Structure formats: C-alpha cells, structure tokens
mmCIF file of C-alpha atoms in Angstrom:
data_model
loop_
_atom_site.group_PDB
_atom_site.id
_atom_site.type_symbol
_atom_site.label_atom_id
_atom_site.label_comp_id
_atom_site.label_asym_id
_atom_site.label_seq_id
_atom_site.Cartn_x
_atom_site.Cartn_y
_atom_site.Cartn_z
ATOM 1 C CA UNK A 1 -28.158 15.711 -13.785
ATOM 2 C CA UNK A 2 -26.494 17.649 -16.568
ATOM 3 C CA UNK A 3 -28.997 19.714 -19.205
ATOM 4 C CA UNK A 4 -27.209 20.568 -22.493
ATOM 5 C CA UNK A 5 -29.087 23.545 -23.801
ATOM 6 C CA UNK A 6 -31.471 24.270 -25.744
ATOM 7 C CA UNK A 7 -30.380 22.749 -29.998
ATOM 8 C CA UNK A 8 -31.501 25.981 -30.925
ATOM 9 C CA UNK A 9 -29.019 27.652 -29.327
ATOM 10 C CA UNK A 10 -26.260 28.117 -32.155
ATOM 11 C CA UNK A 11 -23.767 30.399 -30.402
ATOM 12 C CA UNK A 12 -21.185 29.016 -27.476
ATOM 13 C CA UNK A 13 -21.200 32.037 -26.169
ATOM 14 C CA UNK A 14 -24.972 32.187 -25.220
ATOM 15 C CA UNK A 15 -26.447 32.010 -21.710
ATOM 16 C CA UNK A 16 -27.502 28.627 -21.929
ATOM 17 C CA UNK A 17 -24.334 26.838 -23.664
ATOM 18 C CA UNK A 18 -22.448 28.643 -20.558
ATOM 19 C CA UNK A 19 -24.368 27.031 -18.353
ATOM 20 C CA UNK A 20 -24.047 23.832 -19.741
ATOM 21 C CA UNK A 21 -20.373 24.231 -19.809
ATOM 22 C CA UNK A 22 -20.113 25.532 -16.435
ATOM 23 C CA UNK A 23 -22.030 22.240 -15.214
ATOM 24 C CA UNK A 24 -20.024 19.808 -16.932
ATOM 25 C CA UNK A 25 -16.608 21.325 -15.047
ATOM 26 C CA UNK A 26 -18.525 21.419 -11.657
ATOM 27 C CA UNK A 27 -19.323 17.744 -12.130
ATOM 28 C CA UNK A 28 -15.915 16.971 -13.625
ATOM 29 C CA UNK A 29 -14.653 18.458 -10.190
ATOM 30 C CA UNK A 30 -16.970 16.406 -8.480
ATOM 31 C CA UNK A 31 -15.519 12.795 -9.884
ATOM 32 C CA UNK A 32 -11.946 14.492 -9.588
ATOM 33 C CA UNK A 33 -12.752 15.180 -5.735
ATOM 34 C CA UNK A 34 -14.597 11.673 -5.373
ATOM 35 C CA UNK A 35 -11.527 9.616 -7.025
ATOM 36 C CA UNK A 36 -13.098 8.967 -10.179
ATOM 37 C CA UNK A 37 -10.099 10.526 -11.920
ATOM 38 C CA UNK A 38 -10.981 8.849 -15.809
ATOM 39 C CA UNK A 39 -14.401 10.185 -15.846
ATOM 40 C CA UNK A 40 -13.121 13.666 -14.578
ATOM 41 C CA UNK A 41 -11.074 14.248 -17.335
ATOM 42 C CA UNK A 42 -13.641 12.574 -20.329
ATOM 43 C CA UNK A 43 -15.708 15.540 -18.686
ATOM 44 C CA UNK A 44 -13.103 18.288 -18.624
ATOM 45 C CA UNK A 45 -12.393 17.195 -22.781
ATOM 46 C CA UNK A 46 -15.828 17.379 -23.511
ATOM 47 C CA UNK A 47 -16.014 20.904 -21.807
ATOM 48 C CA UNK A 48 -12.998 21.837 -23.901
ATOM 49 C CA UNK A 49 -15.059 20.552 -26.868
ATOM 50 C CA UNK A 50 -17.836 22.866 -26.329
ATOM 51 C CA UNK A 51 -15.648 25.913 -25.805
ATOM 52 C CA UNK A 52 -13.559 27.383 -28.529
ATOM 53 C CA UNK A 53 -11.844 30.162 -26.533
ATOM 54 C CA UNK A 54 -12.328 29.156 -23.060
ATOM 55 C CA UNK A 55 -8.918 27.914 -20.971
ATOM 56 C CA UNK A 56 -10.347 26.765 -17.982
ATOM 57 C CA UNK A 57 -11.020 23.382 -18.985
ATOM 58 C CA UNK A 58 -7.327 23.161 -20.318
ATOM 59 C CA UNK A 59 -5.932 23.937 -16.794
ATOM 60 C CA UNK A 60 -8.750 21.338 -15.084
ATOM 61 C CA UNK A 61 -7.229 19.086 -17.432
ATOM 62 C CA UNK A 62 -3.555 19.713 -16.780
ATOM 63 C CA UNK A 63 -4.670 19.627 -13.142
ATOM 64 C CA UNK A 64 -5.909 16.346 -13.895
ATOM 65 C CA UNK A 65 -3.026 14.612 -15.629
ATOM 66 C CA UNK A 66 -0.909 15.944 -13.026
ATOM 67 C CA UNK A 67 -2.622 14.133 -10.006
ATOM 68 C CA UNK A 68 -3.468 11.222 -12.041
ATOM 69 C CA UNK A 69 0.833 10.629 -11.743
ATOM 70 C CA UNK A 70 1.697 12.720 -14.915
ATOM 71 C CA UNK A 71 2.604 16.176 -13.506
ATOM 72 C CA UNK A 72 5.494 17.203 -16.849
ATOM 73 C CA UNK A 73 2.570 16.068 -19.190
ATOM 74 C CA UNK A 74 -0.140 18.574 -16.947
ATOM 75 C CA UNK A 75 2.501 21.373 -17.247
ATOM 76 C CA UNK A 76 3.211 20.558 -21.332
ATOM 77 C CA UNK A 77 -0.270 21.663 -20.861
ATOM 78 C CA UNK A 78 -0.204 24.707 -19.096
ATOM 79 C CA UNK A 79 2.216 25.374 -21.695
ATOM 80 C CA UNK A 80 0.298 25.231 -24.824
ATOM 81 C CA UNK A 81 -2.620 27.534 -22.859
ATOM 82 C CA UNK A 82 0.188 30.062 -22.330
ATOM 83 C CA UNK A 83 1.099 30.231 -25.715
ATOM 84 C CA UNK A 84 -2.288 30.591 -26.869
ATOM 85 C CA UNK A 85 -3.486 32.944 -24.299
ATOM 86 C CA UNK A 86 -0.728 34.189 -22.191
ATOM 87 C CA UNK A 87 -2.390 35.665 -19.186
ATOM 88 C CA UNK A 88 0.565 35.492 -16.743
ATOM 89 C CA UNK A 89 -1.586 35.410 -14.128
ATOM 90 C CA UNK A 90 -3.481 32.463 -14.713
ATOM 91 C CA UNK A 91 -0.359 30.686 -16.231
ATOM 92 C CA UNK A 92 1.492 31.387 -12.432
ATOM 93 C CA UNK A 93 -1.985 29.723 -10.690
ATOM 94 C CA UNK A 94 -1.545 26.761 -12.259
ATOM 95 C CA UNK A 95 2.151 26.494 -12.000
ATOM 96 C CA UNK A 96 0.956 26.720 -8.332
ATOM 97 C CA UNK A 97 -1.185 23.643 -8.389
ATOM 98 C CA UNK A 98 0.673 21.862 -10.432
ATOM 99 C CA UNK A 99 3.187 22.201 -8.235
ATOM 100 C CA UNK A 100 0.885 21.304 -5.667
ATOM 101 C CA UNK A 101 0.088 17.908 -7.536
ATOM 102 C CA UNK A 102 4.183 17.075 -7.888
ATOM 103 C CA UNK A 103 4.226 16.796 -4.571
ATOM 104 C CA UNK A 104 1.955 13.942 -4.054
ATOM 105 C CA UNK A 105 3.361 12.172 -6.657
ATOM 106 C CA UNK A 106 7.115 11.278 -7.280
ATOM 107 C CA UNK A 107 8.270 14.750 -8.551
ATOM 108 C CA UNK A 108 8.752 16.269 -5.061
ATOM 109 C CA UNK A 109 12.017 18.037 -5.777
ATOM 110 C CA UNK A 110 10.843 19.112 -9.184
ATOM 111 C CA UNK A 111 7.628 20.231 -7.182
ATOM 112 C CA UNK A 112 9.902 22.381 -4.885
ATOM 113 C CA UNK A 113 11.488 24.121 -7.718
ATOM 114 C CA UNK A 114 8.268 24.776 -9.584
ATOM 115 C CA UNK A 115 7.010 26.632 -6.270
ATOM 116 C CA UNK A 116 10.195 28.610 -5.391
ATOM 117 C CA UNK A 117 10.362 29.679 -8.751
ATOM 118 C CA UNK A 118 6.622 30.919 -8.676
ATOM 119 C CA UNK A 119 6.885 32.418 -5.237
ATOM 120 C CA UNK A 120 10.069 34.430 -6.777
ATOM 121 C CA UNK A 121 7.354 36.152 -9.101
ATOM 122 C CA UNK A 122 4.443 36.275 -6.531
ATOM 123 C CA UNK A 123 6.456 36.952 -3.164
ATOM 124 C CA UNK A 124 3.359 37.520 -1.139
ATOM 125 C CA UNK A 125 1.530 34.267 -2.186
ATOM 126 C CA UNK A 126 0.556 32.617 1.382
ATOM 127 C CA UNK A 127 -0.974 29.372 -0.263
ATOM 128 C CA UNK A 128 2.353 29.281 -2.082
ATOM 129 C CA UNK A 129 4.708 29.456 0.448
ATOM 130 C CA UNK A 130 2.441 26.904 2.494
ATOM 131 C CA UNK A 131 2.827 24.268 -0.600
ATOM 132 C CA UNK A 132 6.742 25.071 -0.837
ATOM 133 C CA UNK A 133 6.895 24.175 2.914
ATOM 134 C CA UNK A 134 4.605 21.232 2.828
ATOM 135 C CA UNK A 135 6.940 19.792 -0.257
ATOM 136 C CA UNK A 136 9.931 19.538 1.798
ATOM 137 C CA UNK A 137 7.820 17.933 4.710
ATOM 138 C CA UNK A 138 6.909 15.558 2.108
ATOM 139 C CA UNK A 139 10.685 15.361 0.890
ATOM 140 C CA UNK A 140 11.298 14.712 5.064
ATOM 141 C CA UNK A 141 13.873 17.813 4.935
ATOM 142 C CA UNK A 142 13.536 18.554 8.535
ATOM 143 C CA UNK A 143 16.330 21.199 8.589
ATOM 144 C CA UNK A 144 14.700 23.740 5.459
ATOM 145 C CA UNK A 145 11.111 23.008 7.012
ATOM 146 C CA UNK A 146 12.335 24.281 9.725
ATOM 147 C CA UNK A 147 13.791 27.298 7.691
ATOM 148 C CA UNK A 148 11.286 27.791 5.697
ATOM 149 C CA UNK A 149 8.373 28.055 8.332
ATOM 150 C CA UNK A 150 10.349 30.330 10.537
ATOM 151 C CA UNK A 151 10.382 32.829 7.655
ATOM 152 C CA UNK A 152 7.119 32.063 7.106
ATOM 153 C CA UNK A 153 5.574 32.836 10.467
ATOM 154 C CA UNK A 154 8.091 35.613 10.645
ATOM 155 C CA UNK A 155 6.104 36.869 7.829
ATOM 156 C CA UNK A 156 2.359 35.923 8.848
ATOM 157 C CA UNK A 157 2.668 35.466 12.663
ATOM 158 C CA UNK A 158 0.618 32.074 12.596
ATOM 159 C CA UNK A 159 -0.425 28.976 10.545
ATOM 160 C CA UNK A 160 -1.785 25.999 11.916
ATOM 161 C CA UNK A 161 -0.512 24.023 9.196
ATOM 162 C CA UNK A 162 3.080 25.242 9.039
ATOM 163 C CA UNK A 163 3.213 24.825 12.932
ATOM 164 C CA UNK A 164 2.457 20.891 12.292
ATOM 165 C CA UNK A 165 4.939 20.771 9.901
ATOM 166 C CA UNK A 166 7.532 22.321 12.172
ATOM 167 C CA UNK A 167 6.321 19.747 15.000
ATOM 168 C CA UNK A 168 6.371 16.990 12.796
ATOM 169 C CA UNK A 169 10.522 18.536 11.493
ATOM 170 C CA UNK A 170 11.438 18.589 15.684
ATOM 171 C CA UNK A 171 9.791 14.728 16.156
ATOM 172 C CA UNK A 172 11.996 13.480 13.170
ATOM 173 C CA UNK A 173 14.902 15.386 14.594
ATOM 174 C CA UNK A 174 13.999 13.736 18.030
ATOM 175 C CA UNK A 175 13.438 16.528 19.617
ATOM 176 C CA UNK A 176 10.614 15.459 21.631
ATOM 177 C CA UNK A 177 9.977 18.615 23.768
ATOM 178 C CA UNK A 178 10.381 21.023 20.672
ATOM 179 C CA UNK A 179 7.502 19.015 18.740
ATOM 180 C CA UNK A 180 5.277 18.871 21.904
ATOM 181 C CA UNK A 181 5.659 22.631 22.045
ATOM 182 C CA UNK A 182 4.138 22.755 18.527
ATOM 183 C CA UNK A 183 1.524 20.558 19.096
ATOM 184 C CA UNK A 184 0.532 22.367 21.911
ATOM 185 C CA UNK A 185 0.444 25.595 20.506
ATOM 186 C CA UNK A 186 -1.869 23.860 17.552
ATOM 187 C CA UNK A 187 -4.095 22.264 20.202
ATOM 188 C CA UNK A 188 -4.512 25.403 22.167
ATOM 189 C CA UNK A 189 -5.421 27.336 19.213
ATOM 190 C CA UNK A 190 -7.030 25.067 16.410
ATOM 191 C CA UNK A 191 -10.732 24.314 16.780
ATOM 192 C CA UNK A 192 -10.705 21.835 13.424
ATOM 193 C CA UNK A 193 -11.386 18.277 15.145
ATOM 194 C CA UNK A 194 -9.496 16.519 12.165
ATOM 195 C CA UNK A 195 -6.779 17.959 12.942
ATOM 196 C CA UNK A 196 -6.827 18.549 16.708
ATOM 197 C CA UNK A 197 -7.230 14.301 16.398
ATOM 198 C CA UNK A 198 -4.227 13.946 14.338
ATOM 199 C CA UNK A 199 -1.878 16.072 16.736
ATOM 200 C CA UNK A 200 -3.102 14.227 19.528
ATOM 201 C CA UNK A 201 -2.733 11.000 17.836
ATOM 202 C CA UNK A 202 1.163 12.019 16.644
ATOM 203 C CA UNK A 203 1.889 13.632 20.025
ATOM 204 C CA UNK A 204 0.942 10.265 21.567
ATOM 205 C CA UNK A 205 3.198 8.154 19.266
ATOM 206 C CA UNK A 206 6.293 10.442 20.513
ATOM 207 C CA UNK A 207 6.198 9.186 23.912
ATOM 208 C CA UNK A 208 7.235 6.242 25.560
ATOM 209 C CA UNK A 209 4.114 3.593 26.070
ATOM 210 C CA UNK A 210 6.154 1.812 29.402
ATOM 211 C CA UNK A 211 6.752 4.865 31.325
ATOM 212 C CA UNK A 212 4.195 7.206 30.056
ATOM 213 C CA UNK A 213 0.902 4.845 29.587
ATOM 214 C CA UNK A 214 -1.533 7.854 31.483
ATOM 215 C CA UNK A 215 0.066 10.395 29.007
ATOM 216 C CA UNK A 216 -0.305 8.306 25.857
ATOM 217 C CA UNK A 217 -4.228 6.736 26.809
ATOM 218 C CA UNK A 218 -4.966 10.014 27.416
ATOM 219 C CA UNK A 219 -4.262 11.624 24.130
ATOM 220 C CA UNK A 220 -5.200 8.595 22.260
ATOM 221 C CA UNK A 221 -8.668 8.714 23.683
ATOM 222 C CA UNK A 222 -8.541 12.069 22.895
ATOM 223 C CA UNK A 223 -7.903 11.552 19.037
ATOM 224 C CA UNK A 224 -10.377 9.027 18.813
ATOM 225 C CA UNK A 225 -13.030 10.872 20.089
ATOM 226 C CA UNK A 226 -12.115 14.043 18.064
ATOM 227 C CA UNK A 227 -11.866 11.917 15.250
ATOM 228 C CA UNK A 228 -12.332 8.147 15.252
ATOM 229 C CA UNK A 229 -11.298 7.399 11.654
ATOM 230 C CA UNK A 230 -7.429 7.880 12.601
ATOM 231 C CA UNK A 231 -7.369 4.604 13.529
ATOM 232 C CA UNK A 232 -6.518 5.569 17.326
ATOM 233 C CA UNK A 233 -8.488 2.350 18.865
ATOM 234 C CA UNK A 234 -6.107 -0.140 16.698
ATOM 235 C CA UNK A 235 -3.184 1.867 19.042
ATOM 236 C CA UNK A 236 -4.803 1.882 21.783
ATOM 237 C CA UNK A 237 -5.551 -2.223 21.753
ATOM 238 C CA UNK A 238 -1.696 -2.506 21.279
ATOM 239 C CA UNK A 239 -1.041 -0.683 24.392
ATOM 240 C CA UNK A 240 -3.022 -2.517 26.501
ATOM 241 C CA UNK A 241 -1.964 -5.589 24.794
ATOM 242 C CA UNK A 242 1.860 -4.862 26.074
ATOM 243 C CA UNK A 243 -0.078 -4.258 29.339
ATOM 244 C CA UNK A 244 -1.506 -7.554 29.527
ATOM 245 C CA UNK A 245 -5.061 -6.181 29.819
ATOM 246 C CA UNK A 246 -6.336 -8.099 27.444
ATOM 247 C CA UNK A 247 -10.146 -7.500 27.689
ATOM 248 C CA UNK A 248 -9.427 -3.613 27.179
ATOM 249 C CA UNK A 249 -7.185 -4.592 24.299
ATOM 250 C CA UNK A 250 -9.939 -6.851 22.889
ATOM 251 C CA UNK A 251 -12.326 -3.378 23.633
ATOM 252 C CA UNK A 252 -10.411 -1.511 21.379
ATOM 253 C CA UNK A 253 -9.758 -3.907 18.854
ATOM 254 C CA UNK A 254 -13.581 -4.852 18.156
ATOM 255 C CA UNK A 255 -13.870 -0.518 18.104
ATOM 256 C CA UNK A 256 -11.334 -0.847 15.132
ATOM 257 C CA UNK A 257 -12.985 -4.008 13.273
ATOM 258 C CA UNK A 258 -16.356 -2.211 13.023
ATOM 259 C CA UNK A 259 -14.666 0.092 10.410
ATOM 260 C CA UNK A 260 -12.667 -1.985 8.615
ATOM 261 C CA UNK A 261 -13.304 -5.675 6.606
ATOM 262 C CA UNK A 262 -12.105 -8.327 8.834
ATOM 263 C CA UNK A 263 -11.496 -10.721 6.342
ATOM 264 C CA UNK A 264 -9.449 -8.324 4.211
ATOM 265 C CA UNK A 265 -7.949 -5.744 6.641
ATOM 266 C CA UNK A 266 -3.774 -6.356 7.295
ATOM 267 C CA UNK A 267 -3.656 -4.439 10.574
ATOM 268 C CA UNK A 268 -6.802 -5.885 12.261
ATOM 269 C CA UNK A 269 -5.653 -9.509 11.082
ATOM 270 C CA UNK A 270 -1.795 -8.579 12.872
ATOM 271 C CA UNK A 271 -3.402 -7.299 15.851
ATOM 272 C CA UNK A 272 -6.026 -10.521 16.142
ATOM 273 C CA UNK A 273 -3.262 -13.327 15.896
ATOM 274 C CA UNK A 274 -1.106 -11.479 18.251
ATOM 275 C CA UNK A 275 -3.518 -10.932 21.113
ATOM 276 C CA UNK A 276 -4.598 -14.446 20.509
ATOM 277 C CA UNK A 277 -1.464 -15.860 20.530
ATOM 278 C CA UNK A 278 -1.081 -13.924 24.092
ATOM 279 C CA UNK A 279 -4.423 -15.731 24.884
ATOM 280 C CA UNK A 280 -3.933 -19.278 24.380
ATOM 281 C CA UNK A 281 -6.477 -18.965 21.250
ATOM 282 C CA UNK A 282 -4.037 -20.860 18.789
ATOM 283 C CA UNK A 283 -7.330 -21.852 16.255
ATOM 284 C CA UNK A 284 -8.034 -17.410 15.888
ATOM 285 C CA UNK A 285 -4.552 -17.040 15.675
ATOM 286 C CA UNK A 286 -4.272 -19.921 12.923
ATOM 287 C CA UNK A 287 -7.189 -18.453 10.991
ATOM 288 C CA UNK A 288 -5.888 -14.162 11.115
ATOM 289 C CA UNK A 289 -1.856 -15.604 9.872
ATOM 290 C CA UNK A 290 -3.510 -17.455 7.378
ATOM 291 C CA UNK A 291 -5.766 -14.571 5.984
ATOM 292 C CA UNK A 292 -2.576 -12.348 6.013
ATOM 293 C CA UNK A 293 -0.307 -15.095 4.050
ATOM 294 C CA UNK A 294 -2.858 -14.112 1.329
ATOM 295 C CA UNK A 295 -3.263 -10.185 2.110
ATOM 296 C CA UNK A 296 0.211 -9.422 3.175
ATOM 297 C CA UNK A 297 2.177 -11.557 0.609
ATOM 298 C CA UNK A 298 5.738 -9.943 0.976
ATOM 299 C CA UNK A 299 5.618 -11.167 4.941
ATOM 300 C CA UNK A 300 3.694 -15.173 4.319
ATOM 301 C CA UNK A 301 7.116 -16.813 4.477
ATOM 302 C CA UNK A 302 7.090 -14.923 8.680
ATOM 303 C CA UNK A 303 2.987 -15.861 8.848
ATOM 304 C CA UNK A 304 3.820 -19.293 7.728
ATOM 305 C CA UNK A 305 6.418 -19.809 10.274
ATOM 306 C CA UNK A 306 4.169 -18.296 12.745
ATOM 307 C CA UNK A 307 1.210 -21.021 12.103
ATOM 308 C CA UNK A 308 3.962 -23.780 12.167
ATOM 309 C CA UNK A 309 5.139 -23.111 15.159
ATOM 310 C CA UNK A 310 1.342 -23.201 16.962
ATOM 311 C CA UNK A 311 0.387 -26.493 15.573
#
C-alpha cells in the first residue's frame, strides 16, 4: 500500500513527500516488471507530478514507452530531460536502456547504433558491450557476434552470457562441434539452473534424434529437471513418439499438459492428435484438430484435411 504524506507537508522536498515519491516509482517498477505496462506509466506521471525538479521519473517513463513498442518516442524523452538538466551521465544510462528496449522491439539495427555510439563515449561499459552483442544475436548476425564477443572476452576473459551467444552464432552457422564447445564451457562453469536448462535444452536440439537418442534423452532430462518450464517434456514425448514408445511419449506429454490449458494450448493439441493418430485413437485425434482449427487459424484449412481424412 502506498501512504501519501502527511497534507501538512507543503514542501516536495520534505522527508515525507520523498518517500511518497520514492514509493510510487518502486511500485511503478513493480507493474512494469509484472507486465502491467499502462498502470506503470499512470504511476511514473503521477511521480513526475509530484516532483518539480526530479528526472528520474522522466527516464522510468521513457523506459516505459520504449518497451511498451515506442523506443524514438522514449528517446524524444530522454531528450527533453537532457535539455533541461544535462547531466551527461545520466543522459548516456538511458541511451543504454533504451537501447536495451530497441532491441526487443522492431528497432534492432537502430538499437545497435544507439549502443555503439554510447560504448564510443563509455569504452569500458561491460553491460554495454553485453547489450551491443546481444542486439546482433537478436538481429541473427552470426559473423559480428562472433566478432564482437571475441573482443569482448579478449577484454574480460569470461561471460556466461556472451559465451551462449557465441554457441548459439556456431549452431546457426552449423557448426555443431564449435557450439557444443560453448555450451560446455557454460555448463562446466555456470551454476544458474535457468540457464544451465536452456543450454542443455539447445545443445539437445543440435543433434540428431535417430542416431543420437542416449545423447539427446539425456540432456533433455537434464533441462527439465534443471528447469521444467522450458518445455523439455513436450520434446521429449516427440522423441519417443518417432520411437514408437508410445506409453513414454504419452509420459511426457501428460508432464507437459499439467502446465499448460489443454483446451487452449497449440503445441499440446499438435502433439495429442499426432500420437493418437499413431494409436488408432481417431475420436482424440478428431477432438485436438478440431480445437486447433479454432486456436491455430492460419493452419485449419491442414487440420481440416487432417479430420477428413480419419472419418
């Protein structure tokens, strides 16, 4: 719950009032962090309201507008703060995370330029040159990710992060053994389950399910239990689907239905009809195709066929 101070208290500088301010961006941050984007920024304008001279609520709110899809408008922003107050320091942070925003949005080359352009000023900014890296993963520019990370760990001997990118450049490059190399490094080193799960989980998709089924299970089951939210069982059930071991398929597929919707969920309904179809359950089959003609419209004409030809 949010106190306002004291209506006695007259001056927006006093103790109180900076409380009260410093609450309402703490709980603007904690809609922003929980999604609820709208309600974020009605909080970070009413902070702005209740501060004259303050600029922090101006950057949460160009943060805001930037990762609500918006990024030029956030930096317009940042803009007007600089002219009003132009602490370059402050001005170059926020460059930083708007930059950071761009990238998750559809600016990723303007996000690039925004970073190198920032890192040209602050040459020994590590988050920086992590963000620059990470937008040219995002762009899928395996050559300057490679690049880019080599003069990076040149620079700081080791980051987790920038040695997944560089496994994740090799595996679009297809080199195979290059990326595992990564990933190993990462899984020798890390101790972060999240992410120990997801390079397990990406390491399995590199290899080949027909000749390397011990390899793949094995990491797989690895992911899942590191992390069972990456949606390792739904991978799992497909590879002992193309196995034909169809009660271990069926395992893994009820481990992935008791975190999603059945009625709703796209992958869960694909897997169902397929491993019923395999079965000789044409009715389940009948019943998941017709769920995803609704929940997967741009593929009903393929369900429709699909139904048509098990009646």
């Amino acid at each position: 719950m949010i106190r306002r101070p004291p209506r006695s208290t007259h001056c927006i500088s006093s103790a109180a009032s900076d409380v009260y301010k410093r609450q309402l961006l703490e709980y603007a941050n904690m809609k922003r962090f929980g999604c609820d984007l709208e309600e974020a920024l009605k909080l970070i304008e009413k902070a702005q309201k209740e501060s004259l001279v303050c600029t922090i609520p101006k950057y949460m709110k160009a943060r805001l507008v930037s990762i609500q899809g918006d990024p030029f408008a956030g930096k317009e922003l940042v803009d007007g703060v600089q002219k009003e107050n132009p602490v370059i320091d402050h001005t170059l942070l926020e460059v930083r995370y708007l930059s950071s925003a761009m990238v998750n949005v559809k600016s990723k080359s303007a996000a690039f330029k925004l970073i190198t352009a920032y890192i040209a000023v602050c040459p020994d900014d590590m988050r920086a040159s992590l963000n620059q890296i990470y937008a040219l993963y995002i762009m899928k520019d395996s050559d300057r990710v490679l690049e880019y990370s080599k003069i990076f760990l040149d620079k700081y001997k080791y980051d987790a992060c920038v040695a997944y990118y560089r496994a994740k450049a090799y595996a679009l490059k297809k080199e195979r053994d290059e990326a595992f190399k990564y990933f190993d490094l990462i899984l020798n080193q890390s101790k972060e389950p999240m992410f120990l799960a997801q390079c397990y989980y990406d390491k399995a998709l590199l290899r080949q399910s027909a000749t390397e089924f011990d390899e793949m299970k094995t990491e797989l089951e690895a992911a899942f239990s590191l992390y069972p939210k990456i949606n390792a069982d739904i991978v799992l059930a497909d590879l002992y689907r193309n196995r034909k071991q169809y009660s271990e398929a069926a395992r893994w597929l009820d481990s992935y239905a008791s975190r999603v919707d059945k009625a709703t969920d796209i992958y869960y309904n694909r897997m169902c009809a397929t491993l019923s179809v395999e079965t000789g359950n044409k009715e389940e089959a009948i019943r998941c195709y017709t769920v995803l003609i609704e929940k997967d419209g741009a593929n009903a004409a393929y369900y429709s066929m699909k139904i048509e030809s098990l009646l």
